[in-house]
mmCIF file of C-alpha atoms and ligand atoms in Angstrom:
data_model
loop_
_atom_site.group_PDB
_atom_site.id
_atom_site.type_symbol
_atom_site.label_atom_id
_atom_site.label_comp_id
_atom_site.label_asym_id
_atom_site.label_seq_id
_atom_site.Cartn_x
_atom_site.Cartn_y
_atom_site.Cartn_z
ATOM 1 C CA UNK A 20 -75.536 33.423 -11.324
ATOM 2 C CA UNK A 21 -78.687 34.313 -11.974
ATOM 3 C CA UNK A 22 -79.226 38.208 -11.067
ATOM 4 C CA UNK A 23 -82.836 38.176 -10.995
ATOM 5 C CA UNK A 24 -82.657 41.320 -8.985
ATOM 6 C CA UNK A 25 -82.269 42.991 -12.279
ATOM 7 C CA UNK A 26 -85.020 41.390 -13.880
ATOM 8 C CA UNK A 27 -88.027 43.664 -15.041
ATOM 9 C CA UNK A 28 -91.103 43.523 -13.341
ATOM 10 C CA UNK A 29 -94.193 41.578 -15.186
ATOM 11 C CA UNK A 30 -97.791 41.613 -13.486
ATOM 12 C CA UNK A 31 -99.125 37.786 -14.027
ATOM 13 C CA UNK A 32 -101.741 39.750 -16.578
ATOM 14 C CA UNK A 33 -99.390 40.845 -19.067
ATOM 15 C CA UNK A 34 -97.662 37.490 -18.656
ATOM 16 C CA UNK A 35 -100.549 35.825 -19.541
ATOM 17 C CA UNK A 36 -101.002 38.430 -22.569
ATOM 18 C CA UNK A 37 -97.632 37.510 -24.237
ATOM 19 C CA UNK A 38 -97.960 34.156 -23.526
ATOM 20 C CA UNK A 39 -100.913 33.730 -25.555
ATOM 21 C CA UNK A 40 -99.770 34.683 -29.006
ATOM 22 C CA UNK A 41 -96.255 32.278 -28.418
ATOM 23 C CA UNK A 42 -98.717 29.460 -30.090
ATOM 24 C CA UNK A 43 -99.029 31.657 -33.235
ATOM 25 C CA UNK A 44 -95.431 32.807 -33.216
ATOM 26 C CA UNK A 45 -93.929 29.427 -31.896
ATOM 27 C CA UNK A 46 -93.679 28.070 -35.476
ATOM 28 C CA UNK A 47 -92.564 31.014 -36.998
ATOM 29 C CA UNK A 48 -89.051 31.260 -35.948
ATOM 30 C CA UNK A 49 -86.872 34.474 -36.459
ATOM 31 C CA UNK A 50 -84.157 34.570 -38.877
ATOM 32 C CA UNK A 51 -80.884 34.992 -37.784
ATOM 33 C CA UNK A 52 -77.841 36.416 -39.647
ATOM 34 C CA UNK A 53 -75.944 32.873 -40.145
ATOM 35 C CA UNK A 54 -72.386 33.217 -40.523
ATOM 36 C CA UNK A 55 -73.104 37.107 -41.805
ATOM 37 C CA UNK A 56 -72.522 39.968 -39.393
ATOM 38 C CA UNK A 57 -72.788 40.178 -35.986
ATOM 39 C CA UNK A 58 -75.301 37.322 -34.165
ATOM 40 C CA UNK A 59 -78.958 38.735 -33.511
ATOM 41 C CA UNK A 60 -80.472 38.845 -29.957
ATOM 42 C CA UNK A 61 -83.066 35.788 -29.536
ATOM 43 C CA UNK A 62 -86.528 37.189 -30.295
ATOM 44 C CA UNK A 63 -88.388 38.060 -26.964
ATOM 45 C CA UNK A 64 -91.149 36.040 -27.244
ATOM 46 C CA UNK A 65 -88.900 32.659 -27.614
ATOM 47 C CA UNK A 66 -87.882 30.290 -24.545
ATOM 48 C CA UNK A 67 -84.054 31.576 -24.958
ATOM 49 C CA UNK A 68 -85.331 35.293 -25.039
ATOM 50 C CA UNK A 69 -87.137 35.140 -21.996
ATOM 51 C CA UNK A 70 -84.309 33.075 -20.560
ATOM 52 C CA UNK A 71 -82.184 36.103 -20.793
ATOM 53 C CA UNK A 72 -84.494 38.056 -18.916
ATOM 54 C CA UNK A 73 -84.296 35.539 -16.518
ATOM 55 C CA UNK A 74 -80.525 35.425 -16.425
ATOM 56 C CA UNK A 75 -80.833 31.772 -17.955
ATOM 57 C CA UNK A 76 -79.560 30.259 -21.059
ATOM 58 C CA UNK A 77 -82.285 28.033 -22.127
ATOM 59 C CA UNK A 78 -80.578 25.187 -24.430
ATOM 60 C CA UNK A 79 -80.936 22.340 -26.867
ATOM 61 C CA UNK A 80 -79.403 18.882 -28.175
ATOM 62 C CA UNK A 81 -78.451 19.254 -31.318
ATOM 63 C CA UNK A 82 -78.730 16.291 -34.188
ATOM 64 C CA UNK A 83 -76.115 17.199 -37.036
ATOM 65 C CA UNK A 84 -77.951 15.217 -39.554
ATOM 66 C CA UNK A 85 -81.480 17.325 -38.580
ATOM 67 C CA UNK A 86 -79.338 20.042 -38.667
ATOM 68 C CA UNK A 87 -78.116 19.743 -42.300
ATOM 69 C CA UNK A 88 -80.766 18.533 -43.744
ATOM 70 C CA UNK A 89 -84.322 20.317 -41.871
ATOM 71 C CA UNK A 90 -84.231 23.516 -43.004
ATOM 72 C CA UNK A 91 -87.143 24.594 -40.181
ATOM 73 C CA UNK A 92 -85.234 22.350 -37.824
ATOM 74 C CA UNK A 93 -82.397 24.418 -38.394
ATOM 75 C CA UNK A 94 -84.069 27.994 -37.851
ATOM 76 C CA UNK A 95 -85.740 26.341 -35.061
ATOM 77 C CA UNK A 96 -82.453 25.313 -33.100
ATOM 78 C CA UNK A 97 -81.069 29.008 -33.953
ATOM 79 C CA UNK A 98 -83.842 31.101 -32.838
ATOM 80 C CA UNK A 99 -85.082 29.232 -30.198
ATOM 81 C CA UNK A 100 -82.117 28.749 -27.851
ATOM 82 C CA UNK A 101 -79.393 31.035 -26.574
ATOM 83 C CA UNK A 102 -77.054 27.613 -26.346
ATOM 84 C CA UNK A 103 -76.407 23.878 -27.569
ATOM 85 C CA UNK A 104 -75.356 20.122 -27.161
ATOM 86 C CA UNK A 105 -73.848 18.853 -29.657
ATOM 87 C CA UNK A 106 -76.166 15.331 -29.205
ATOM 88 C CA UNK A 107 -73.615 13.108 -30.647
ATOM 89 C CA UNK A 108 -70.971 14.470 -31.986
ATOM 90 C CA UNK A 109 -68.527 15.567 -29.631
ATOM 91 C CA UNK A 110 -68.514 11.660 -27.716
ATOM 92 C CA UNK A 111 -65.522 9.602 -28.814
ATOM 93 C CA UNK A 112 -66.751 7.466 -31.009
ATOM 94 C CA UNK A 113 -67.253 10.196 -33.266
ATOM 95 C CA UNK A 114 -64.172 12.752 -32.913
ATOM 96 C CA UNK A 115 -61.434 9.509 -32.693
ATOM 97 C CA UNK A 116 -62.987 6.180 -34.868
ATOM 98 C CA UNK A 117 -59.425 5.221 -35.614
ATOM 99 C CA UNK A 118 -56.964 5.324 -32.859
ATOM 100 C CA UNK A 119 -54.859 8.797 -33.797
ATOM 101 C CA UNK A 120 -57.188 10.298 -36.272
ATOM 102 C CA UNK A 121 -59.194 12.942 -35.525
ATOM 103 C CA UNK A 122 -62.323 14.105 -37.006
ATOM 104 C CA UNK A 123 -63.761 17.696 -35.268
ATOM 105 C CA UNK A 124 -65.387 18.804 -38.460
ATOM 106 C CA UNK A 125 -69.405 18.147 -37.635
ATOM 107 C CA UNK A 126 -68.238 19.216 -33.634
ATOM 108 C CA UNK A 127 -66.613 22.434 -35.560
ATOM 109 C CA UNK A 128 -69.384 23.175 -37.485
ATOM 110 C CA UNK A 129 -71.947 23.068 -34.367
ATOM 111 C CA UNK A 130 -69.434 25.549 -32.781
ATOM 112 C CA UNK A 131 -69.891 27.880 -35.485
ATOM 113 C CA UNK A 132 -72.952 27.277 -35.975
ATOM 114 C CA UNK A 133 -73.484 28.834 -32.195
ATOM 115 C CA UNK A 134 -71.150 31.559 -33.302
ATOM 116 C CA UNK A 135 -72.997 32.597 -35.579
ATOM 117 C CA UNK A 136 -76.506 32.936 -33.542
ATOM 118 C CA UNK A 137 -75.156 34.011 -30.514
ATOM 119 C CA UNK A 138 -75.393 30.808 -28.567
ATOM 120 C CA UNK A 139 -73.088 29.324 -25.848
ATOM 121 C CA UNK A 140 -71.723 25.657 -26.339
ATOM 122 C CA UNK A 141 -72.068 23.035 -23.344
ATOM 123 C CA UNK A 142 -69.279 20.426 -24.410
ATOM 124 C CA UNK A 143 -71.008 16.815 -24.106
ATOM 125 C CA UNK A 144 -68.827 14.669 -23.327
ATOM 126 C CA UNK A 145 -65.137 14.344 -22.440
ATOM 127 C CA UNK A 146 -64.913 10.706 -20.418
ATOM 128 C CA UNK A 147 -68.254 8.570 -20.533
ATOM 129 C CA UNK A 148 -68.656 4.301 -20.751
ATOM 130 C CA UNK A 149 -71.025 4.717 -23.842
ATOM 131 C CA UNK A 150 -70.392 5.715 -27.692
ATOM 132 C CA UNK A 151 -66.799 4.523 -27.112
ATOM 133 C CA UNK A 152 -64.551 3.608 -30.294
ATOM 134 C CA UNK A 153 -63.967 -0.176 -31.032
ATOM 135 C CA UNK A 154 -60.225 0.345 -30.760
ATOM 136 C CA UNK A 155 -60.414 1.207 -27.314
ATOM 137 C CA UNK A 156 -63.030 -1.279 -25.616
ATOM 138 C CA UNK A 157 -61.416 -3.697 -27.548
ATOM 139 C CA UNK A 158 -57.956 -3.652 -26.929
ATOM 140 C CA UNK A 159 -56.232 -5.202 -24.484
ATOM 141 C CA UNK A 160 -54.459 -2.105 -22.447
ATOM 142 C CA UNK A 161 -53.051 -2.007 -19.501
ATOM 143 C CA UNK A 162 -54.034 0.112 -16.422
ATOM 144 C CA UNK A 163 -50.762 2.896 -17.131
ATOM 145 C CA UNK A 164 -51.846 2.617 -20.825
ATOM 146 C CA UNK A 165 -55.711 3.604 -20.322
ATOM 147 C CA UNK A 166 -54.480 6.045 -18.140
ATOM 148 C CA UNK A 167 -51.987 7.432 -21.009
ATOM 149 C CA UNK A 168 -55.399 7.188 -23.287
ATOM 150 C CA UNK A 169 -57.714 8.591 -21.559
ATOM 151 C CA UNK A 170 -55.151 11.984 -20.582
ATOM 152 C CA UNK A 171 -54.282 11.883 -24.031
ATOM 153 C CA UNK A 172 -58.083 12.158 -24.813
ATOM 154 C CA UNK A 173 -59.200 15.100 -22.456
ATOM 155 C CA UNK A 174 -56.148 16.604 -23.384
ATOM 156 C CA UNK A 175 -56.590 16.877 -26.996
ATOM 157 C CA UNK A 176 -60.669 16.985 -26.953
ATOM 158 C CA UNK A 177 -60.424 20.314 -24.141
ATOM 159 C CA UNK A 178 -57.578 21.470 -26.288
ATOM 160 C CA UNK A 179 -59.183 22.000 -29.821
ATOM 161 C CA UNK A 180 -62.103 23.680 -28.483
ATOM 162 C CA UNK A 181 -60.610 25.525 -25.977
ATOM 163 C CA UNK A 182 -61.710 28.908 -25.524
ATOM 164 C CA UNK A 183 -65.108 27.748 -27.369
ATOM 165 C CA UNK A 184 -66.577 25.761 -24.956
ATOM 166 C CA UNK A 185 -68.687 27.442 -22.035
ATOM 167 C CA UNK A 186 -69.713 24.048 -19.754
ATOM 168 C CA UNK A 187 -68.141 20.732 -20.249
ATOM 169 C CA UNK A 188 -69.812 17.725 -19.342
ATOM 170 C CA UNK A 189 -66.188 16.207 -18.139
ATOM 171 C CA UNK A 190 -67.419 13.086 -16.630
ATOM 172 C CA UNK A 191 -70.883 11.574 -17.435
ATOM 173 C CA UNK A 192 -72.533 8.819 -15.714
ATOM 174 C CA UNK A 193 -69.963 7.656 -13.302
ATOM 175 C CA UNK A 194 -72.895 6.225 -10.476
ATOM 176 C CA UNK A 195 -75.486 3.650 -10.576
ATOM 177 C CA UNK A 196 -78.668 4.278 -8.726
ATOM 178 C CA UNK A 197 -77.517 2.728 -5.689
ATOM 179 C CA UNK A 198 -75.229 5.357 -5.230
ATOM 180 C CA UNK A 199 -72.277 3.061 -5.972
ATOM 181 C CA UNK A 200 -69.591 3.664 -9.115
ATOM 182 C CA UNK A 201 -70.695 2.296 -11.968
ATOM 183 C CA UNK A 202 -68.687 -0.888 -12.939
ATOM 184 C CA UNK A 203 -67.336 0.809 -16.188
ATOM 185 C CA UNK A 204 -63.671 0.157 -17.573
ATOM 186 C CA UNK A 205 -62.397 3.274 -16.308
ATOM 187 C CA UNK A 206 -63.470 2.197 -12.831
ATOM 188 C CA UNK A 207 -62.045 -1.645 -13.347
ATOM 189 C CA UNK A 208 -58.881 -0.448 -14.721
ATOM 190 C CA UNK A 209 -57.965 2.757 -12.862
ATOM 191 C CA UNK A 210 -59.902 3.078 -10.074
ATOM 192 C CA UNK A 211 -62.057 5.838 -8.656
ATOM 193 C CA UNK A 212 -59.433 7.968 -9.125
ATOM 194 C CA UNK A 213 -60.318 8.445 -13.000
ATOM 195 C CA UNK A 214 -62.955 11.054 -11.619
ATOM 196 C CA UNK A 215 -60.538 13.860 -10.616
ATOM 197 C CA UNK A 216 -57.934 13.043 -12.896
ATOM 198 C CA UNK A 217 -60.258 14.135 -15.853
ATOM 199 C CA UNK A 218 -61.040 17.018 -14.421
ATOM 200 C CA UNK A 219 -57.896 18.129 -13.945
ATOM 201 C CA UNK A 220 -56.845 17.161 -17.089
ATOM 202 C CA UNK A 221 -59.823 19.181 -18.800
ATOM 203 C CA UNK A 222 -59.094 22.486 -16.293
ATOM 204 C CA UNK A 223 -55.464 22.175 -17.663
ATOM 205 C CA UNK A 224 -56.334 22.025 -21.344
ATOM 206 C CA UNK A 225 -59.539 24.595 -20.908
ATOM 207 C CA UNK A 226 -58.582 26.760 -18.270
ATOM 208 C CA UNK A 227 -61.493 29.138 -18.947
ATOM 209 C CA UNK A 228 -64.580 25.886 -19.483
ATOM 210 C CA UNK A 229 -66.560 25.244 -16.736
ATOM 211 C CA UNK A 230 -66.222 21.946 -15.665
ATOM 212 C CA UNK A 231 -69.583 19.882 -15.210
ATOM 213 C CA UNK A 232 -70.066 15.853 -13.565
ATOM 214 C CA UNK A 233 -73.357 14.637 -15.433
ATOM 215 C CA UNK A 234 -76.060 12.458 -14.833
ATOM 216 C CA UNK A 235 -79.383 11.044 -14.978
ATOM 217 C CA UNK A 236 -81.896 10.031 -11.945
ATOM 218 C CA UNK A 237 -80.479 12.883 -9.604
ATOM 219 C CA UNK A 238 -83.456 15.108 -10.129
ATOM 220 C CA UNK A 239 -84.798 14.364 -6.698
ATOM 221 C CA UNK A 240 -82.925 13.633 -3.559
ATOM 222 C CA UNK A 241 -81.853 9.707 -3.447
ATOM 223 C CA UNK A 242 -79.006 7.689 -2.924
ATOM 224 C CA UNK A 243 -77.558 8.518 -6.311
ATOM 225 C CA UNK A 244 -77.739 12.468 -6.260
ATOM 226 C CA UNK A 245 -76.555 11.686 -2.466
ATOM 227 C CA UNK A 246 -73.659 9.776 -3.200
ATOM 228 C CA UNK A 247 -72.555 12.623 -5.779
ATOM 229 C CA UNK A 248 -73.249 15.424 -3.915
ATOM 230 C CA UNK A 249 -70.355 13.776 -1.384
ATOM 231 C CA UNK A 250 -68.147 12.997 -3.928
ATOM 232 C CA UNK A 251 -68.031 16.573 -4.568
ATOM 233 C CA UNK A 252 -67.773 17.522 -0.868
ATOM 234 C CA UNK A 253 -64.594 15.413 -1.303
ATOM 235 C CA UNK A 254 -63.226 16.228 -4.789
ATOM 236 C CA UNK A 255 -62.941 20.055 -3.695
ATOM 237 C CA UNK A 256 -61.682 19.270 -0.401
ATOM 238 C CA UNK A 257 -58.734 17.420 -2.843
ATOM 239 C CA UNK A 258 -58.667 20.505 -4.629
ATOM 240 C CA UNK A 259 -60.428 18.445 -7.729
ATOM 241 C CA UNK A 260 -61.236 21.863 -10.330
ATOM 242 C CA UNK A 261 -65.079 20.775 -10.330
ATOM 243 C CA UNK A 262 -67.215 23.590 -11.148
ATOM 244 C CA UNK A 263 -70.760 22.356 -11.556
ATOM 245 C CA UNK A 264 -73.685 19.567 -11.599
ATOM 246 C CA UNK A 265 -75.796 18.788 -14.527
ATOM 247 C CA UNK A 266 -78.764 17.393 -13.700
ATOM 248 C CA UNK A 267 -80.027 15.317 -17.115
ATOM 249 C CA UNK A 268 -84.010 15.194 -16.385
ATOM 250 C CA UNK A 269 -85.253 12.561 -18.722
ATOM 251 C CA UNK A 270 -88.615 11.776 -17.019
ATOM 252 C CA UNK A 271 -91.526 9.707 -17.980
ATOM 253 C CA UNK A 272 -94.990 10.371 -17.190
ATOM 254 C CA UNK A 273 -95.222 7.663 -15.610
ATOM 255 C CA UNK A 274 -93.312 7.940 -12.910
ATOM 256 C CA UNK A 275 -94.009 11.009 -9.938
ATOM 257 C CA UNK A 276 -92.118 14.314 -11.296
ATOM 258 C CA UNK A 277 -89.537 15.070 -8.850
ATOM 259 C CA UNK A 278 -91.292 17.510 -7.164
ATOM 260 C CA UNK A 279 -88.360 17.944 -4.223
ATOM 261 C CA UNK A 280 -85.454 19.141 -7.452
ATOM 262 C CA UNK A 281 -84.634 22.138 -5.742
ATOM 263 C CA UNK A 282 -84.238 20.455 -2.346
ATOM 264 C CA UNK A 283 -81.683 18.530 -3.962
ATOM 265 C CA UNK A 284 -80.175 20.924 -6.022
ATOM 266 C CA UNK A 285 -80.084 23.492 -3.160
ATOM 267 C CA UNK A 286 -77.662 21.068 -1.469
ATOM 268 C CA UNK A 287 -75.155 21.879 -4.640
ATOM 269 C CA UNK A 288 -75.653 25.270 -4.749
ATOM 270 C CA UNK A 289 -74.762 25.242 -0.869
ATOM 271 C CA UNK A 290 -71.399 24.157 -2.179
ATOM 272 C CA UNK A 291 -70.660 26.934 -4.298
ATOM 273 C CA UNK A 292 -71.019 25.018 -7.344
ATOM 274 C CA UNK A 293 -73.523 25.867 -10.702
ATOM 275 C CA UNK A 294 -76.550 23.283 -11.482
ATOM 276 C CA UNK A 295 -77.768 23.045 -14.978
ATOM 277 C CA UNK A 296 -80.555 21.032 -15.969
ATOM 278 C CA UNK A 297 -78.488 19.050 -19.449
ATOM 279 C CA UNK A 298 -81.039 16.474 -20.802
ATOM 280 C CA UNK A 299 -84.656 17.628 -19.961
ATOM 281 C CA UNK A 300 -87.733 15.057 -22.207
ATOM 282 C CA UNK A 301 -90.332 14.034 -20.830
ATOM 283 C CA UNK A 302 -91.616 10.692 -22.782
ATOM 284 C CA UNK A 303 -95.436 9.455 -22.504
ATOM 285 C CA UNK A 304 -96.318 5.904 -23.404
ATOM 286 C CA UNK A 305 -97.468 6.142 -26.795
ATOM 287 C CA UNK A 306 -99.854 7.198 -28.344
ATOM 288 C CA UNK A 307 -99.406 10.562 -26.920
ATOM 289 C CA UNK A 308 -102.697 12.544 -26.336
ATOM 290 C CA UNK A 309 -103.886 15.766 -24.670
ATOM 291 C CA UNK A 310 -104.187 14.260 -21.288
ATOM 292 C CA UNK A 311 -100.595 12.816 -21.738
ATOM 293 C CA UNK A 312 -100.003 16.001 -22.958
ATOM 294 C CA UNK A 313 -100.963 17.868 -19.499
ATOM 295 C CA UNK A 314 -99.116 15.485 -17.654
ATOM 296 C CA UNK A 315 -95.783 15.876 -19.701
ATOM 297 C CA UNK A 316 -96.211 20.075 -19.249
ATOM 298 C CA UNK A 317 -95.802 18.883 -15.830
ATOM 299 C CA UNK A 318 -92.969 16.994 -15.943
ATOM 300 C CA UNK A 319 -90.912 20.392 -17.917
ATOM 301 C CA UNK A 320 -92.303 22.865 -15.679
ATOM 302 C CA UNK A 321 -90.880 21.199 -12.477
ATOM 303 C CA UNK A 322 -87.512 20.706 -13.698
ATOM 304 C CA UNK A 323 -87.066 24.633 -15.295
ATOM 305 C CA UNK A 324 -88.567 25.800 -12.203
ATOM 306 C CA UNK A 325 -85.836 23.572 -9.993
ATOM 307 C CA UNK A 326 -83.754 25.189 -11.559
ATOM 308 C CA UNK A 327 -85.324 28.604 -11.270
ATOM 309 C CA UNK A 328 -85.247 28.521 -7.566
ATOM 310 C CA UNK A 329 -81.810 27.404 -7.423
ATOM 311 C CA UNK A 330 -79.545 30.769 -7.431
ATOM 312 C CA UNK A 331 -76.953 29.123 -9.605
ATOM 313 C CA UNK A 332 -78.823 27.632 -11.793
ATOM 314 C CA UNK A 333 -76.991 28.696 -15.138
ATOM 315 C CA UNK A 334 -78.951 27.182 -17.463
ATOM 316 C CA UNK A 335 -81.936 24.558 -18.930
ATOM 317 C CA UNK A 336 -81.032 22.395 -21.935
ATOM 318 C CA UNK A 337 -83.814 20.462 -23.522
ATOM 319 C CA UNK A 338 -82.304 17.486 -25.331
ATOM 320 C CA UNK A 339 -84.015 17.716 -28.437
ATOM 321 C CA UNK A 340 -87.461 20.308 -29.318
ATOM 322 C CA UNK A 341 -89.159 18.100 -31.913
ATOM 323 C CA UNK A 342 -90.204 14.551 -31.649
ATOM 324 C CA UNK A 343 -89.691 13.966 -35.425
ATOM 325 C CA UNK A 344 -86.104 13.314 -33.922
ATOM 326 C CA UNK A 345 -85.624 11.779 -30.882
ATOM 327 C CA UNK A 346 -83.521 8.914 -29.198
ATOM 328 C CA UNK A 347 -86.050 7.529 -27.096
ATOM 329 C CA UNK A 348 -88.581 5.828 -28.980
ATOM 330 C CA UNK A 349 -85.083 3.808 -30.474
ATOM 331 C CA UNK A 350 -84.604 3.211 -26.258
ATOM 332 C CA UNK A 351 -88.145 2.756 -24.975
ATOM 333 C CA UNK A 352 -90.145 0.784 -26.417
ATOM 334 C CA UNK A 353 -93.604 1.994 -26.745
ATOM 335 C CA UNK A 354 -93.098 5.360 -25.419
ATOM 336 C CA UNK A 355 -92.250 8.355 -27.233
ATOM 337 C CA UNK A 356 -93.266 12.142 -28.060
ATOM 338 C CA UNK A 357 -90.592 13.051 -24.985
ATOM 339 C CA UNK A 358 -90.322 16.716 -26.372
ATOM 340 C CA UNK A 359 -91.392 20.615 -26.572
ATOM 341 C CA UNK A 360 -92.932 20.353 -30.134
ATOM 342 C CA UNK A 361 -94.437 17.314 -32.539
ATOM 343 C CA UNK A 362 -92.763 16.409 -35.392
ATOM 344 C CA UNK A 363 -94.434 19.404 -37.261
ATOM 345 C CA UNK A 364 -92.927 21.858 -35.086
ATOM 346 C CA UNK A 365 -96.026 22.824 -34.070
ATOM 347 C CA UNK A 366 -96.022 23.788 -30.082
ATOM 348 C CA UNK A 367 -97.057 21.712 -26.938
ATOM 349 C CA UNK A 368 -98.816 22.468 -23.432
ATOM 350 C CA UNK A 369 -95.282 21.871 -22.480
ATOM 351 C CA UNK A 370 -93.578 24.792 -24.558
ATOM 352 C CA UNK A 371 -96.775 27.123 -22.705
ATOM 353 C CA UNK A 372 -95.739 26.024 -19.504
ATOM 354 C CA UNK A 373 -91.964 27.033 -20.287
ATOM 355 C CA UNK A 374 -92.701 30.318 -21.224
ATOM 356 C CA UNK A 375 -95.154 30.758 -18.311
ATOM 357 C CA UNK A 376 -92.120 29.977 -15.799
ATOM 358 C CA UNK A 377 -89.952 32.422 -17.944
ATOM 359 C CA UNK A 378 -92.077 34.846 -17.859
ATOM 360 C CA UNK A 379 -92.692 34.773 -13.688
ATOM 361 C CA UNK A 380 -89.139 34.525 -12.685
ATOM 362 C CA UNK A 381 -88.129 37.525 -15.513
ATOM 363 C CA UNK A 382 -90.620 39.726 -13.749
ATOM 364 C CA UNK A 383 -89.835 38.975 -9.762
ATOM 365 C CA UNK A 384 -88.057 41.168 -7.988
HETATM 366 O O1 LIG B 410 -72.901 5.437 -35.311
HETATM 367 C C1 LIG B 410 -73.878 5.061 -36.007
HETATM 368 C C2 LIG B 410 -73.582 5.673 -37.742
HETATM 369 O O2 LIG B 410 -72.960 5.697 -38.054
HETATM 370 C C3 LIG B 410 -75.136 5.303 -37.800
HETATM 371 O O3 LIG B 410 -75.637 6.064 -39.058
HETATM 372 C C4 LIG B 410 -77.059 5.438 -37.352
HETATM 373 C C5 LIG B 410 -77.531 4.843 -38.291
HETATM 374 O O4 LIG B 410 -78.729 4.426 -37.291
HETATM 375 O O5 LIG B 410 -76.224 4.780 -36.160
HETATM 376 C C6 LIG B 410 -75.370 5.264 -35.891
HETATM 377 O O6 LIG B 410 -75.112 5.595 -34.609
HETATM 378 C C7 LIG B 410 -76.087 6.161 -33.359
HETATM 379 C C8 LIG B 410 -76.179 7.791 -32.823
HETATM 380 O O7 LIG B 410 -77.021 7.428 -31.938
HETATM 381 C C9 LIG B 410 -75.791 8.888 -33.501
HETATM 382 O O8 LIG B 410 -76.967 8.879 -34.037
HETATM 383 C C10 LIG B 410 -76.213 4.845 -32.010
HETATM 384 O O9 LIG B 410 -76.984 3.957 -33.055
HETATM 385 C C11 LIG B 410 -77.255 5.442 -31.321
HETATM 386 O O10 LIG B 410 -77.209 4.588 -30.230
HETATM 387 C C12 LIG B 410 -76.860 6.697 -30.559
HETATM 388 O O11 LIG B 410 -78.033 6.881 -29.875
HETATM 389 C C13 LIG B 410 -77.246 8.011 -28.765
HETATM 390 C C14 LIG B 410 -77.409 7.601 -27.627
HETATM 391 O O12 LIG B 410 -77.053 8.936 -26.718
HETATM 392 C C15 LIG B 410 -76.225 6.548 -27.343
HETATM 393 O O13 LIG B 410 -76.104 5.881 -25.722
HETATM 394 C C16 LIG B 410 -78.378 8.859 -28.995
HETATM 395 O O14 LIG B 410 -78.222 9.627 -30.232
HETATM 396 C C17 LIG B 410 -78.244 10.227 -28.025
HETATM 397 O O15 LIG B 410 -79.548 10.644 -27.793
HETATM 398 C C18 LIG B 410 -77.419 9.473 -26.625
HETATM 399 O O16 LIG B 410 -77.310 11.069 -25.154
HETATM 400 C C19 LIG B 410 -77.246 10.347 -24.331
HETATM 401 C C20 LIG B 410 -76.398 11.287 -23.368
HETATM 402 O O17 LIG B 410 -75.174 11.450 -24.380
HETATM 403 C C21 LIG B 410 -76.298 11.045 -22.086
HETATM 404 N N1 LIG B 410 -77.392 10.949 -21.139
HETATM 405 C C22 LIG B 410 -78.473 10.010 -22.285
HETATM 406 C C23 LIG B 410 -78.864 10.449 -23.717
HETATM 407 C C24 LIG B 410 -80.265 9.431 -24.196
HETATM 408 O O18 LIG B 410 -79.495 8.084 -23.952
#
């Protein structure tokens, strides 16, 4: 939980002064200790450093290919953020491409990177309808077999990373936008009880990790976020071990920003649940320009303020930080430039908007 009362008080003028230096420092990430010695704390003028003062982790999804090949990417991932999420390498199709043969190499590498840099890890994700191995989607399994396969997967993966994961996205994207449960292999064969089972198995495998349900289009109050809220109420009644709700935050400047996000997050907070913004990005129709970048900054700002206004919001994670590597252009034709930094790692207005929000939050009583 964020302990805002401990934060130092900083006046708006001092905040503005600090912010003006960010444009200079943004492209020069501090050097971290790497795998030698104790990790250094994040520099005070990074998102991660400012976030700690506001009692909030600021994270990023990490693309392991970029981490290996691109030194500026690596420096920024190490220096700017206080938590990381594997963009792909903990997904089922990666960790168990062949049935019964696990490959944890890339995921272990990220966990080691995080430890070397003093970062926490959000595990993503134990159960999803997407990025499943072909042996699973193409196999003809009975309900009993599929349930055993799922149980084994969750037990083995959460068990492998036991003690090294801060928050697990146990169940990802289980809902349709109208609030009904998604027609997935899991729902079709196992029925809606698969969600409660997944949380119970995850808790057994790693009792200390915080267990989240995660979804998109649940930023504001709508049919989907309400259905998810109702499900969580029901799960809690049944003593299912669920700790938090992850709000992905994939926005587009072409739609209104979710200005009611704090109202929505409060509903979960009132249940005693943690919340997090887990995959923030704000795409724009290409080519981008300064007007679109300002609109983009507003989107990021709305998401972060939702979190800052919510007592148990623990972290704000961006889904990648540079336009150099982004899932957006491959999925939304004609859209892109969704991240805080451009392809050359120059900070955009959205970066400044986040730093200003964090400075104000760090300075409040
Ligand atoms: O696995 C192949 C790899 O072998 C090959 O070398 C490569 C060449 O293009 O393609 C690889 O797979 C791609 C994978 O990313 C790894 O790069 C897939 O085609 C591609 O579809 C996949 O996209 C990922 C997407 O999830 C899949 O749905 C994105 O990188 C990733 O950012 C995205 O992340 C999701 C979250 O997990 C859940 N919420 C939505 C978010 C955005 O879609």
